[in-house]
Every structure is written in structure tokens, then in C-alpha cells.
Amino acid sequence: MAQREEQWRELTFDLLGGLNSLDNPADILQTPRQPQIGTLDPLTPVRMAQAQDVWAPSNRYDLSTRPGFSEVRSTAINAAGIITGMAHQGEIADRFILTVSIAAGSHQPYQDSANPPVVMGGGTNLTIGQDNLTTLLNFTDGTNPMTIILSRQRDLPQSINSSGTRADFTIAGTGLTSLKPAIGEIFGQRALYADVDFDGTVYFNRLYWSDIRDGNLITDTTTQFESFERRIADKIRALRLISDFCILGSRDYLSLLALSPAASKPFTPQDIPIGAGNGPVSHQGMVPAGQQRVAWAALSGIFSLEGHQGEVVK
């Protein structure tokens, strides 16, 4: 008898009187309370098997053995390497790109095509640092589709085209030699750039936008921007798409950008009332959850915004 007790263990739940898990539950009969319809006695613990490495594919109700897997990339790029950003090139190319910062080494993009991933040479390396997080945007330079890489240290942007060729990505225009944004987003067929280095001058509360379908051209730098200066020095910290809007956040403020193609500017900002410390602390800390919700980490907790309701919820 003692030997049999060691072959099973019991788990108790508040549903249907509980659950008993045994190695071989088929040996224990389940007595229906109403045999004519097969209803089990709700006061009798349900006896079920515990199974691991199984799944129910699609909408099926039966369990199948889960397909096996192994580590795709089991070899580290470098023992001191830290991933600072990643993205797939989507329709540009079937290529997964990640940026890796290696202490006392380099900060470069890698292509996840081998074990370990392969460095993508060319262009200018980013500033080394585990907190120099990157933003990867799939867009175009007006002619060729490419992935644009921005960094929080406002390094010279990098580009990777459909062939996997890496190069410097110069954002220029009238009176502008090189714009170096910290973060960005694609919205309304334009590239949005925020917290920028404008030829050596930092505008942390400005949002610039590119010409339509041309990520490296800002024709008129005197008009193609929106200033989000506040009562206190609070820079733009995050940009994300939600529904038909682009949400822009700083530590204490939140704004929505709506498309306004008939107006003198392509975007119209609208502030959303939030409390101090309820805005996003970083671009990477603001995460889209589908197309109708964005969640972010703030100084005072975790918040989200529903696109169809327009209400900030903690």
C-alpha cells in the first residue's frame, strides 16, 4: 500500500471539488453522478493526468506532442556582448538584425544568419554602452527600401539595404548637414525623428519629420518640426504607433499626433492629460500590444492607453 501511494500525487483546486494527478489515472474510475448523461459528481475530485511537452494545435481539443526544438544560436557573439536592439527587415528582406555592444570592443549590427550571428561591416560604429539602446526602422531613402538604425547616444544613423549592405545614413536638408536622432518612428509615410542632434546642437524636445517616403531628406528644416517645450525641461522619450495615431511621450506628458494632410503641417498634436511621473521613461520601455494598445513603464507604475477609448489606465 505504501508503495502505491508513492506513485501519485494530489493537487487541489477550487473547481469541481479539486484535481488529483496520478501517474496512471486511467486505473481509477470516475463515477458519474448522473450516469444517464455522464455528469461527474462535483464533490469528487477530478482525476487527470499531467502532461509535459504537449500542445493543442490550431483549434483542436486533443493534445499532441510538442515539436522538439534546440537552441538556434547556442554560441555567444562575445562574452561581453549585450544586445541593444533587434528587428526583422520584413518585406525588405528575410533577415533578422540585432545590434550588439561589446565592452572594450565595438557596437555594431549583426545578421542572425549563422552560429554565432555575423557582424555587418561598413558604416560607422555606434557608441559602446549597454544603455545605448537602438531603434530599427524599416523605411526608404527615397529610392531604396532599407532599415534605419538610430541610437540613444545620437550616433550617426546607419542603414542596411535589401542586400545586407551597411552604410552611414545621412539625414540632411536645407541648412542641415546631418541630423542624428535618438529615437524615431514611421508614420504617415514619413520618418519621425525625436530628441535630435542638429549639426551639433541638441533639441531634446523637438520632433522632426522627413519628406514623404524619403527618410534621409528634410527639405525645410525651419518648418518640418514640432516643438514640445514644456514648463519644465522634459525631453521626448518615446514614439509609438497606436491605431491611427502616433503617441509621443515624455516623463510627465503624453501627446497624440493625428494625420492632417489638408493642413499646412502633416500632423496635428493633441495632449492627453496625465499626472506627473505617469509618462514613459524610455522609448524601449513603451511597448505596443497589438494595434489598439500601448503600454509603458513610468516612474509611478505601469500604464497603458487604449486606442479606441483614449483613456490612460494604470
Short mmCIF file of C-alpha atoms in Angstrom, two decimals:
data_model
loop_
_atom_site.label_atom_id
_atom_site.label_comp_id
_atom_site.label_asym_id
_atom_site.label_seq_id
_atom_site.Cartn_x
_atom_site.Cartn_y
_atom_site.Cartn_z
CA MET A 1 0.00 0.00 0.00
CA ALA A 2 2.81 2.38 0.86
CA GLN A 3 4.40 1.64 -2.50
CA ARG A 4 1.22 2.58 -4.37
CA GLU A 5 0.97 5.93 -2.55
CA GLU A 6 4.39 6.88 -3.86
CA GLN A 7 3.20 6.54 -7.46
CA TRP A 8 0.88 9.51 -7.47
CA ARG A 9 0.48 12.97 -6.01
CA GLU A 10 -2.56 15.12 -5.44
CA LEU A 11 -3.15 18.74 -6.47
CA THR A 12 -6.15 20.54 -5.05
CA PHE A 13 -8.10 23.19 -6.94
CA ASP A 14 -11.33 25.02 -6.13
CA LEU A 15 -13.05 23.73 -9.26
CA LEU A 16 -15.21 20.58 -9.38
CA GLY A 17 -14.05 19.58 -5.93
CA GLY A 18 -10.38 19.60 -6.82
CA LEU A 19 -7.97 17.76 -9.08
CA ASN A 20 -5.98 14.59 -8.46
CA SER A 21 -2.94 13.99 -10.63
CA LEU A 22 -1.70 10.42 -10.92
CA ASP A 23 0.92 8.71 -13.00
CA ASN A 24 -1.74 6.41 -14.42
CA PRO A 25 -5.18 7.95 -13.79
CA ALA A 26 -6.86 5.57 -16.21
CA ASP A 27 -6.70 2.92 -13.48
CA ILE A 28 -9.02 5.00 -11.27
CA LEU A 29 -12.65 5.08 -12.34
CA GLN A 30 -14.62 8.31 -12.50
CA THR A 31 -18.13 7.63 -11.24
CA PRO A 32 -20.80 9.84 -12.86
CA ARG A 33 -23.33 11.41 -10.53
CA GLN A 34 -25.91 11.09 -13.29
CA PRO A 35 -24.87 8.06 -15.34
CA GLN A 36 -27.52 8.71 -18.00
CA ILE A 37 -25.86 11.95 -19.05
CA GLY A 38 -22.34 11.29 -17.76
CA THR A 39 -22.20 14.18 -15.28
CA LEU A 40 -19.42 13.79 -12.72
CA ASP A 41 -20.04 14.34 -9.04
CA PRO A 42 -18.90 17.94 -8.35
CA LEU A 43 -17.91 16.95 -4.82
CA THR A 44 -15.49 14.28 -6.05
CA PRO A 45 -12.03 15.48 -7.07
CA VAL A 46 -11.46 15.16 -10.81
CA ARG A 47 -8.63 12.79 -11.67
CA MET A 48 -6.49 13.98 -14.55
CA ALA A 49 -3.04 13.29 -15.92
CA GLN A 50 -0.32 15.88 -16.04
CA ALA A 51 1.47 16.02 -19.38
CA GLN A 52 4.54 17.97 -20.41
CA ASP A 53 5.83 18.99 -23.83
CA VAL A 54 2.38 18.79 -25.41
CA TRP A 55 0.18 21.31 -27.19
CA ALA A 56 -3.19 21.65 -28.90
CA PRO A 57 -2.52 22.75 -32.49
CA SER A 58 -4.89 25.31 -34.02
CA ASN A 59 -8.41 24.81 -32.69
CA ARG A 60 -8.09 21.13 -31.92
CA TYR A 61 -9.07 19.87 -28.48
CA ASP A 62 -6.78 16.84 -28.40
CA LEU A 63 -3.18 17.07 -27.21
CA SER A 64 -0.23 16.31 -29.44
CA THR A 65 3.45 16.01 -28.67
CA ARG A 66 5.02 19.43 -28.98
CA PRO A 67 7.54 19.67 -31.80
CA GLY A 68 11.06 19.43 -30.47
CA PHE A 69 13.45 22.36 -30.61
CA SER A 70 17.04 23.19 -29.91
CA GLU A 71 18.91 26.43 -29.33
CA VAL A 72 19.01 28.31 -32.61
CA ARG A 73 22.11 30.28 -31.66
CA SER A 74 23.91 28.47 -28.88
CA THR A 75 27.24 30.25 -29.34
CA ALA A 76 27.58 33.75 -27.89
CA ILE A 77 28.83 36.54 -30.13
CA ASN A 78 31.12 37.66 -27.34
CA ALA A 79 31.20 37.01 -23.62
CA ALA A 80 30.96 40.76 -23.02
CA GLY A 81 28.34 41.35 -25.73
CA ILE A 82 24.97 42.91 -24.86
CA ILE A 83 22.09 43.11 -27.33
CA THR A 84 20.86 46.72 -27.54
CA GLY A 85 18.16 46.32 -30.19
CA MET A 86 16.73 43.97 -32.78
CA ALA A 87 14.24 43.81 -35.65
CA HIS A 88 13.33 41.86 -38.76
CA GLN A 89 13.58 43.63 -42.10
CA GLY A 90 10.09 42.49 -43.02
CA GLU A 91 9.31 42.92 -46.71
CA ILE A 92 12.74 44.41 -47.38
CA ALA A 93 14.49 41.06 -46.86
CA ASP A 94 14.11 37.89 -44.83
CA ARG A 95 16.82 39.00 -42.44
CA PHE A 96 16.89 39.42 -38.67
CA ILE A 97 19.20 42.16 -37.42
CA LEU A 98 20.40 42.79 -33.89
CA THR A 99 22.78 45.42 -32.57
CA VAL A 100 25.37 44.27 -30.05
CA SER A 101 27.58 46.38 -27.80
CA ILE A 102 30.80 44.72 -26.67
CA ALA A 103 32.69 46.33 -23.81
CA ALA A 104 36.20 47.36 -24.88
CA GLY A 105 35.23 46.19 -28.37
CA SER A 106 32.64 47.67 -30.69
CA HIS A 107 28.93 48.39 -31.09
CA GLN A 108 27.69 47.10 -34.44
CA PRO A 109 24.73 45.41 -36.15
CA TYR A 110 24.83 41.64 -36.62
CA GLN A 111 22.94 39.41 -39.01
CA ASP A 112 21.31 36.39 -37.43
CA SER A 113 22.33 34.01 -40.20
CA ALA A 114 24.90 31.78 -38.51
CA ASN A 115 26.01 30.49 -35.13
CA PRO A 116 27.07 32.92 -33.78
CA PRO A 117 25.46 35.80 -35.75
CA VAL A 118 27.71 37.56 -38.26
CA VAL A 119 28.82 41.17 -37.93
CA MET A 120 27.66 43.53 -40.69
CA GLY A 121 30.67 45.64 -41.58
CA GLY A 122 30.74 49.10 -43.14
CA GLY A 123 29.44 52.45 -41.99
CA THR A 124 30.36 53.94 -38.61
CA ASN A 125 30.21 52.03 -35.35
CA LEU A 126 27.87 53.18 -32.61
CA THR A 127 28.99 54.36 -29.18
CA ILE A 128 29.78 51.41 -26.91
CA GLY A 129 27.49 51.07 -23.92
CA GLN A 130 24.82 48.72 -22.66
CA ASP A 131 22.43 51.64 -22.23
CA ASN A 132 22.96 52.95 -25.77
CA LEU A 133 19.80 51.22 -26.97
CA THR A 134 18.89 51.28 -30.64
CA THR A 135 15.76 51.81 -32.70
CA LEU A 136 15.44 49.98 -36.03
CA LEU A 137 13.03 51.44 -38.60
CA ASN A 138 12.08 49.85 -41.92
CA PHE A 139 11.64 52.66 -44.44
CA THR A 140 13.25 54.11 -47.56
CA ASP A 141 15.80 56.73 -48.58
CA GLY A 142 13.54 57.92 -51.39
CA THR A 143 14.77 55.27 -53.79
CA ASN A 144 15.67 52.05 -52.00
CA PRO A 145 13.96 50.35 -49.05
CA MET A 146 16.23 49.87 -46.04
CA THR A 147 16.43 49.51 -42.29
CA ILE A 148 17.50 52.68 -40.46
CA ILE A 149 19.32 52.29 -37.14
CA LEU A 150 19.16 55.08 -34.55
CA SER A 151 20.80 55.13 -31.11
CA ARG A 152 20.11 56.87 -27.80
CA GLN A 153 23.56 58.49 -27.86
CA ARG A 154 22.59 60.22 -31.13
CA ASP A 155 25.26 58.49 -33.17
CA LEU A 156 25.41 58.83 -36.94
CA PRO A 157 22.46 56.73 -38.16
CA GLN A 158 23.20 53.51 -40.03
CA SER A 159 21.33 51.83 -42.86
CA ILE A 160 21.09 48.25 -44.10
CA ASN A 161 19.54 47.67 -47.52
CA SER A 162 17.87 44.62 -49.03
CA SER A 163 21.25 43.13 -49.96
CA GLY A 164 22.51 43.37 -46.39
CA THR A 165 24.92 46.21 -47.16
CA ARG A 166 25.54 48.55 -44.25
CA ALA A 167 26.35 52.25 -44.69
CA ASP A 168 26.09 55.62 -42.98
CA PHE A 169 22.61 57.14 -43.25
CA THR A 170 22.81 60.90 -43.56
CA ILE A 171 19.65 62.87 -42.81
CA ALA A 172 20.15 66.26 -44.45
CA GLY A 173 18.28 69.22 -45.90
CA THR A 174 18.45 72.95 -46.47
CA GLY A 175 20.65 74.37 -43.73
CA LEU A 176 21.23 70.89 -42.30
CA THR A 177 24.34 68.77 -42.79
CA SER A 178 23.44 65.83 -40.58
CA LEU A 179 20.56 65.12 -38.20
CA LYS A 180 21.31 62.49 -35.55
CA PRO A 181 18.13 61.38 -33.75
CA ALA A 182 17.98 59.34 -30.58
CA ILE A 183 14.62 57.70 -31.39
CA GLY A 184 12.20 57.55 -34.28
CA GLU A 185 9.06 56.05 -35.80
CA ILE A 186 7.43 55.69 -39.22
CA PHE A 187 4.04 57.37 -39.53
CA GLY A 188 2.05 58.85 -42.40
CA GLN A 189 4.67 57.69 -44.95
CA ARG A 190 7.26 59.84 -43.21
CA ALA A 191 10.08 59.17 -40.78
CA LEU A 192 9.64 60.91 -37.43
CA TYR A 193 12.84 61.81 -35.55
CA ALA A 194 12.90 63.00 -31.93
CA ASP A 195 15.50 64.09 -29.36
CA VAL A 196 17.93 65.09 -32.10
CA ASP A 197 21.42 66.41 -32.63
CA PHE A 198 21.04 69.14 -35.27
CA ASP A 199 24.57 69.75 -36.58
CA GLY A 200 25.95 69.75 -33.04
CA THR A 201 23.00 71.42 -31.29
CA VAL A 202 20.75 69.12 -29.27
CA TYR A 203 16.99 69.69 -29.37
CA PHE A 204 15.64 67.12 -26.95
CA ASN A 205 12.04 68.39 -27.17
CA ARG A 206 11.70 68.66 -30.95
CA LEU A 207 10.10 66.21 -33.36
CA TYR A 208 11.29 66.45 -36.97
CA TRP A 209 9.65 64.70 -39.90
CA SER A 210 11.15 63.74 -43.22
CA ASP A 211 9.81 64.36 -46.68
CA ILE A 212 7.17 61.89 -47.74
CA ARG A 213 8.62 58.44 -48.50
CA ASP A 214 12.18 59.76 -48.07
CA GLY A 215 13.77 59.11 -44.70
CA ASN A 216 17.03 60.99 -45.29
CA LEU A 217 15.62 64.28 -46.59
CA ILE A 218 14.16 67.19 -44.61
CA THR A 219 13.63 69.84 -47.26
CA ASP A 220 12.70 72.72 -44.96
CA THR A 221 14.24 72.37 -41.51
CA THR A 222 12.58 75.61 -40.35
CA THR A 223 9.06 74.22 -40.68
CA GLN A 224 9.31 70.42 -40.68
CA PHE A 225 9.30 70.03 -36.93
CA GLU A 226 7.02 70.38 -33.92
CA SER A 227 8.30 71.69 -30.60
CA PHE A 228 7.12 70.07 -27.39
CA GLU A 229 8.67 72.52 -24.96
CA ARG A 230 7.13 72.25 -21.51
CA ARG A 231 7.14 74.22 -18.30
CA ILE A 232 9.97 72.01 -17.08
CA ALA A 233 12.80 70.55 -19.11
CA ASP A 234 11.31 67.23 -20.15
CA LYS A 235 12.62 65.66 -23.34
CA ILE A 236 10.73 63.44 -25.77
CA ARG A 237 11.35 59.92 -24.52
CA ALA A 238 9.15 57.66 -26.66
CA LEU A 239 7.35 57.38 -30.01
CA ARG A 240 4.95 54.56 -30.86
CA LEU A 241 2.08 53.89 -33.23
CA ILE A 242 -1.37 53.19 -31.82
CA SER A 243 -4.41 52.73 -34.05
CA ASP A 244 -4.41 55.70 -36.50
CA PHE A 245 -2.23 57.87 -34.29
CA CYS A 246 1.35 58.22 -33.18
CA ILE A 247 1.77 58.53 -29.43
CA LEU A 248 4.56 60.76 -28.15
CA GLY A 249 5.58 60.63 -24.53
CA SER A 250 7.82 62.32 -22.02
CA ARG A 251 8.17 61.81 -18.29
CA ASP A 252 5.19 63.99 -17.31
CA TYR A 253 3.34 64.46 -20.60
CA LEU A 254 1.64 62.45 -23.32
CA SER A 255 0.52 63.60 -26.78
CA LEU A 256 -1.16 62.10 -29.82
CA LEU A 257 -0.19 63.00 -33.37
CA ALA A 258 -3.02 62.79 -35.90
CA LEU A 259 -2.65 62.99 -39.66
CA SER A 260 -3.78 66.30 -41.15
CA PRO A 261 -2.91 66.15 -44.87
CA ALA A 262 -5.07 69.16 -45.74
CA ALA A 263 -3.35 71.45 -43.23
CA SER A 264 -0.11 73.35 -43.54
CA LYS A 265 1.60 70.63 -41.47
CA PRO A 266 1.11 66.88 -41.96
CA PHE A 267 0.48 66.24 -38.26
CA THR A 268 -1.68 67.79 -35.54
CA PRO A 269 -0.69 67.25 -31.89
CA GLN A 270 -3.20 66.77 -29.09
CA ASP A 271 -2.17 66.49 -25.44
CA ILE A 272 -3.58 63.75 -23.23
CA PRO A 273 -3.94 64.69 -19.55
CA ILE A 274 -1.81 62.53 -17.26
CA GLY A 275 -0.21 63.11 -13.89
CA ALA A 276 3.41 63.92 -13.16
CA GLY A 277 5.59 60.85 -13.43
CA ASN A 278 3.00 58.90 -15.43
CA GLY A 279 4.68 59.23 -18.81
CA PRO A 280 7.18 56.81 -20.37
CA VAL A 281 10.74 56.78 -19.13
CA SER A 282 12.20 55.43 -22.38
CA HIS A 283 11.33 54.60 -25.97
CA GLN A 284 12.21 50.94 -25.47
CA GLY A 285 10.05 50.88 -22.34
CA MET A 286 6.92 51.76 -24.35
CA VAL A 287 5.60 48.55 -25.91
CA PRO A 288 2.76 48.20 -28.45
CA ALA A 289 0.27 45.47 -27.53
CA GLY A 290 -1.41 44.90 -30.87
CA GLN A 291 -2.60 47.92 -32.83
CA GLN A 292 -5.03 49.24 -30.25
CA ARG A 293 -2.99 49.46 -27.07
CA VAL A 294 0.38 50.78 -25.96
CA ALA A 295 1.85 50.05 -22.52
CA TRP A 296 4.80 51.76 -20.89
CA ALA A 297 6.88 51.84 -17.75
CA ALA A 298 6.64 55.13 -15.84
CA LEU A 299 8.19 56.45 -12.65
CA SER A 300 4.95 55.76 -10.78
CA GLY A 301 3.98 52.39 -12.29
CA ILE A 302 2.91 50.62 -15.48
CA PHE A 303 0.36 52.41 -17.67
CA SER A 304 -1.44 51.72 -20.93
CA LEU A 305 -3.51 53.61 -23.46
CA GLU A 306 -6.41 52.10 -25.39
CA GLY A 307 -6.62 53.39 -28.93
CA HIS A 308 -10.40 53.11 -29.23
CA GLN A 309 -11.08 54.64 -25.81
CA GLY A 310 -8.32 57.21 -25.45
CA GLU A 311 -8.08 56.60 -21.72
CA VAL A 312 -4.85 56.11 -19.81
CA VAL A 313 -5.12 53.16 -17.42
CA LYS A 314 -2.65 52.15 -14.70
#
